[in-house]
Amino acid sequence: MSIHELIIQLPAPKPLRLSETALFLDLDGTLASIAARPQDVRPDPRRTSLLERLAKKLDGRLAVVSGRTLTDIDRILEGCVAAVAAVHGLVRRGPDGRLYETAPHPDLARAAEGFRAFAARDSGLIVEEKGGLSVALHFRLAKGQAEAARACAHQIAADTGLTLQDGDMVEELRTPGASKGDSVRAFMAHPPFAGARPVFVGDDATDEDGFEAAQALGGYGVVVGAARETAAGFRLSGVEAALAWLEAAS
């Protein structure tokens, strides 16, 4: 049987057993459909209510782990989740509100300038600056520029030493430091997460570290979306399926 056939046959996850679970959720592509522009993702009453119910039933063992900034996550989720890892783990807010933040890379401003210069060639190219720790070049609205955008990002990464983060129609350059997997391990080392079984739910390559960390700590990963090679052990077909699965447990 080929690897591709094995990927397609990933089963859907069984119902969550919240009493023993620590739940880690990506945002875009997992809790919210991916939008053409990052700012187009807005609060949603259904999602907010779901997360509030889950946080209560999990006794606080719920964290959102996203590439977005902390401010943006709180905007979209209406501040309903206390524990958050933002900018792929470079910023982490514990369940007690304590904030941990990586110092920004000195060449990040130069990288942002390079992305802005590249983006001037097409109005569909969007540069997203993430709180001084990361900068992303989105080309979902300029798919013809995809190859050139990737080449631009790779060159800037080579010139600056910034970490290159490939995403879904986006290239991101970020300060070297903690990953989503590191965030899972950090949360799991302390109450209320310690001793629970970690479950990480995410949709793309940026979530693979989270899947691997959850599995190493006795839990598992759930990939959301189209079948692909992944460290996750289970798959849900899309955002709607992910929300329905979470709602069944809440």
PDB file of C-alpha atoms in Angstrom, residues 48 94 195 200 215 227 248:
ATOM      1  CA  THR A  48     -16.975  31.772  20.889  1.00  0.00           C
ATOM      2  CA  GLY A  94      -0.327  31.159  30.369  1.00  0.00           C
ATOM      3  CA  GLY A 195      -1.012  15.020  33.615  1.00  0.00           C
ATOM      4  CA  PHE A 200      -3.522  18.970  18.949  1.00  0.00           C
ATOM      5  CA  GLN A 215       2.117  12.260  20.259  1.00  0.00           C
ATOM      6  CA  ALA A 227      -5.436  14.365   2.953  1.00  0.00           C
ATOM      7  CA  ALA A 248     -20.214  16.835  20.173  1.00  0.00           C
TER       8      ALA A 248
END
